[in-house]
mmCIF file of C-alpha atoms in Angstrom:
data_model
loop_
_atom_site.group_PDB
_atom_site.id
_atom_site.type_symbol
_atom_site.label_atom_id
_atom_site.label_comp_id
_atom_site.label_asym_id
_atom_site.label_seq_id
_atom_site.Cartn_x
_atom_site.Cartn_y
_atom_site.Cartn_z
ATOM 1 C CA MET A 4 80.085 72.947 127.931
ATOM 2 C CA LYS A 5 82.109 76.058 128.648
ATOM 3 C CA PRO A 6 81.842 78.937 126.178
ATOM 4 C CA PHE A 7 84.638 79.322 123.634
ATOM 5 C CA VAL A 8 87.634 81.330 124.841
ATOM 6 C CA PHE A 9 90.704 81.778 122.655
ATOM 7 C CA SER A 10 93.600 81.191 125.033
ATOM 8 C CA LEU A 11 96.066 83.170 122.903
ATOM 9 C CA ALA A 12 93.872 86.265 122.602
ATOM 10 C CA ARG A 13 96.160 88.360 124.785
ATOM 11 C CA VAL A 14 99.214 87.391 122.763
ATOM 12 C CA ARG A 15 97.345 88.147 119.538
ATOM 13 C CA ASP A 16 96.226 91.537 120.880
ATOM 14 C CA TYR A 17 99.802 92.336 121.856
ATOM 15 C CA LYS A 18 101.042 91.367 118.395
ATOM 16 C CA GLU A 19 98.322 93.546 116.862
ATOM 17 C CA GLN A 20 99.498 96.510 118.931
ATOM 18 C CA LEU A 21 103.049 95.867 117.739
ATOM 19 C CA LEU A 22 101.825 95.697 114.154
ATOM 20 C CA ASP A 23 100.008 99.018 114.492
ATOM 21 C CA GLY A 24 103.184 100.621 115.839
ATOM 22 C CA GLU A 25 105.286 99.159 113.044
ATOM 23 C CA LYS A 26 102.762 100.365 110.439
ATOM 24 C CA THR A 27 102.958 103.862 111.912
ATOM 25 C CA ARG A 28 106.757 103.737 111.749
ATOM 26 C CA LEU A 29 106.586 102.500 108.147
ATOM 27 C CA ALA A 30 104.301 105.389 107.207
ATOM 28 C CA ALA A 31 106.731 107.854 108.800
ATOM 29 C CA LEU A 32 109.682 106.315 106.935
ATOM 30 C CA ARG A 33 107.788 106.448 103.651
ATOM 31 C CA ARG A 34 106.858 110.066 104.297
ATOM 32 C CA ARG A 35 110.523 110.886 105.031
ATOM 33 C CA ARG A 36 111.605 109.113 101.834
ATOM 34 C CA GLU A 37 109.077 111.101 99.803
ATOM 35 C CA GLU A 38 110.358 114.353 101.339
ATOM 36 C CA ILE A 39 113.927 113.441 100.347
ATOM 37 C CA LEU A 40 112.753 112.512 96.852
ATOM 38 C CA GLN A 41 110.911 115.823 96.492
ATOM 39 C CA ARG A 42 113.969 117.791 97.629
ATOM 40 C CA LEU A 43 116.119 115.810 95.191
ATOM 41 C CA ARG A 44 113.760 116.686 92.334
ATOM 42 C CA GLU A 45 113.897 120.350 93.315
ATOM 43 C CA LEU A 46 117.690 120.222 93.473
ATOM 44 C CA ILE A 47 117.910 118.625 90.018
ATOM 45 C CA GLU A 48 115.643 121.354 88.677
ATOM 46 C CA TYR A 49 117.802 124.010 90.384
ATOM 47 C CA ILE A 50 120.963 122.559 88.821
ATOM 48 C CA ALA A 51 119.329 122.553 85.386
ATOM 49 C CA GLU A 52 118.309 126.210 85.819
ATOM 50 C CA LYS A 53 121.826 127.193 86.891
ATOM 51 C CA ASN A 54 123.337 125.312 83.945
ATOM 52 C CA GLU A 55 121.031 127.222 81.595
ATOM 53 C CA GLU A 56 122.014 130.456 83.292
ATOM 54 C CA LEU A 57 125.717 129.559 82.910
ATOM 55 C CA GLN A 58 125.215 128.744 79.228
ATOM 56 C CA LYS A 59 123.450 132.068 78.720
ATOM 57 C CA LEU A 60 126.251 133.969 80.487
ATOM 58 C CA GLN A 61 128.895 132.229 78.388
ATOM 59 C CA ASN A 62 127.021 133.011 75.182
ATOM 60 C CA GLU A 63 126.553 136.661 76.120
ATOM 61 C CA GLY A 64 130.133 137.111 77.222
ATOM 62 C CA ALA A 65 130.135 137.593 80.986
ATOM 63 C CA TYR A 66 132.964 138.344 83.400
ATOM 64 C CA VAL A 67 135.104 135.418 84.483
ATOM 65 C CA SER A 68 134.202 136.085 88.113
ATOM 66 C CA GLU A 69 130.480 135.694 87.333
ATOM 67 C CA ILE A 70 131.081 132.441 85.467
ATOM 68 C CA THR A 71 133.385 131.129 88.198
ATOM 69 C CA SER A 72 130.848 132.018 90.865
ATOM 70 C CA LEU A 73 128.073 130.252 88.987
ATOM 71 C CA CYS A 74 130.285 127.198 88.389
ATOM 72 C CA TYR A 75 130.960 127.066 92.126
ATOM 73 C CA ILE A 76 127.218 127.180 92.848
ATOM 74 C CA ILE A 77 126.573 124.385 90.344
ATOM 75 C CA GLU A 78 129.353 122.202 91.770
ATOM 76 C CA ASN A 79 128.060 122.749 95.289
ATOM 77 C CA ALA A 80 124.547 121.803 94.166
ATOM 78 C CA LYS A 81 125.918 118.639 92.521
ATOM 79 C CA HIS A 82 127.593 117.643 95.792
ATOM 80 C CA GLN A 83 124.311 118.251 97.592
ATOM 81 C CA LYS A 84 122.582 116.108 94.973
ATOM 82 C CA GLU A 85 125.021 113.239 95.581
ATOM 83 C CA ALA A 86 124.459 113.488 99.330
ATOM 84 C CA MET A 87 120.707 113.593 98.760
ATOM 85 C CA GLU A 88 120.891 110.493 96.539
ATOM 86 C CA ALA A 89 122.790 108.665 99.286
ATOM 87 C CA SER A 90 120.119 109.744 101.792
ATOM 88 C CA LEU A 91 117.424 108.533 99.424
ATOM 89 C CA GLU A 92 119.108 105.151 99.101
ATOM 90 C CA LYS A 93 119.408 104.863 102.875
ATOM 91 C CA ALA A 94 115.763 105.868 103.334
ATOM 92 C CA THR A 95 114.682 103.340 100.698
ATOM 93 C CA ARG A 96 116.542 100.555 102.516
ATOM 94 C CA ALA A 97 114.952 101.602 105.823
ATOM 95 C CA VAL A 98 111.491 101.551 104.240
ATOM 96 C CA GLU A 99 112.092 98.080 102.803
ATOM 97 C CA MET A 100 113.357 96.713 106.127
ATOM 98 C CA GLN A 101 110.363 98.164 107.935
ATOM 99 C CA ARG A 102 108.009 96.816 105.280
ATOM 100 C CA GLN A 103 109.446 93.333 105.881
ATOM 101 C CA LYS A 104 108.781 93.713 109.622
ATOM 102 C CA VAL A 105 105.180 94.703 108.928
ATOM 103 C CA ILE A 106 104.719 91.755 106.569
ATOM 104 C CA SER A 107 106.179 89.385 109.148
ATOM 105 C CA LEU A 108 103.905 90.641 111.927
ATOM 106 C CA SER A 109 100.902 90.531 109.590
ATOM 107 C CA GLN A 110 101.657 86.912 108.807
ATOM 108 C CA GLU A 111 101.920 86.114 112.519
ATOM 109 C CA LEU A 112 98.536 87.718 113.131
ATOM 110 C CA SER A 113 97.073 85.806 110.225
ATOM 111 C CA GLY A 114 98.414 82.617 111.798
ATOM 112 C CA PHE A 115 96.750 83.497 115.099
ATOM 113 C CA ASP A 116 93.467 84.192 113.298
ATOM 114 C CA LYS A 117 93.601 80.863 111.476
ATOM 115 C CA LEU A 118 94.406 79.076 114.720
ATOM 116 C CA LYS A 119 91.480 80.812 116.399
ATOM 117 C CA GLU A 120 89.156 79.735 113.577
ATOM 118 C CA ARG A 121 90.350 76.120 113.830
ATOM 119 C CA LYS A 122 89.904 76.117 117.611
ATOM 120 C CA LEU A 123 86.425 77.644 117.265
ATOM 121 C CA GLU A 124 85.430 74.986 114.717
ATOM 122 C CA GLU A 125 86.829 72.307 117.017
ATOM 123 C CA HIS A 126 84.855 73.780 119.912
ATOM 124 C CA LYS A 127 81.652 73.836 117.828
ATOM 125 C CA TYR A 128 82.226 70.233 116.784
ATOM 126 C CA LEU A 129 82.775 69.107 120.383
ATOM 127 C CA GLU A 130 79.741 71.112 121.450
ATOM 128 C CA SER A 131 77.556 69.398 118.828
ATOM 129 C CA GLN A 132 78.952 66.002 119.865
ATOM 130 C CA GLU A 133 78.098 66.774 123.488
ATOM 131 C CA SER A 134 74.629 67.908 122.465
ATOM 132 C CA GLN A 135 74.085 64.715 120.469
ATOM 133 C CA GLN A 136 75.275 62.679 123.442
ATOM 134 C CA LEU A 137 72.828 64.441 125.764
ATOM 135 C CA ILE A 138 69.942 63.870 123.341
ATOM 136 C CA LEU A 139 70.902 60.205 123.003
ATOM 137 C CA GLU A 140 71.091 59.809 126.789
ATOM 138 C CA HIS A 141 67.720 61.524 127.171
ATOM 139 C CA LEU A 142 66.130 59.286 124.531
ATOM 140 C CA THR A 143 67.671 56.191 126.078
ATOM 141 C CA THR A 144 66.341 57.216 129.486
ATOM 142 C CA GLN A 145 62.869 57.845 128.046
ATOM 143 C CA ILE A 146 62.793 54.478 126.303
ATOM 144 C CA ALA A 147 64.110 52.699 129.385
ATOM 145 C CA PHE A 148 61.399 54.154 131.642
ATOM 146 C CA GLY A 149 58.403 53.385 129.524
ATOM 147 C CA GLY A 150 58.469 55.822 126.646
ATOM 148 C CA GLN A 151 57.250 58.926 128.483
ATOM 149 C CA GLY A 152 58.004 62.273 126.944
ATOM 150 C CA PHE A 153 58.555 63.510 123.458
ATOM 151 C CA ALA A 154 60.436 60.413 122.285
ATOM 152 C CA ALA A 155 57.527 58.045 122.836
ATOM 153 C CA SER A 156 55.188 57.149 120.006
ATOM 154 C CA LYS A 157 52.326 54.660 119.963
ATOM 155 C CA PRO A 158 52.230 52.052 117.226
ATOM 156 C CA LEU A 159 49.259 52.319 114.889
#
């Protein structure tokens, strides 16, 4: 019998290469999302610091121009925060979409692996059947030609 060869091995290998590429892309998207999240945290901290500074200036009695300038900085930072939150939401959606692609390809590969296992088991079964058939033919031949060989035994 011919040795076992999985006929879809090339397709499976191709799918595995695709999966590796998609995993790399997912890692990059996650890294980008984490960078956005870190910048957002820093921006929130910056806004809190500026608000404290504004409160301090108002309590101490500062010039209107200083307070106005600081209010402008805070408002600008808030707009940046809103833009950053929108970027974070977009990055989160991209990560989720990519994660779904990776899951889908992983499931396809799992299907190929299960198919390969079933085909290998089928091959082993057919191989054992063929082996049993050869042994049976050999024994039948030995019995037919006078019991020569390992199958023959003399009665006691």
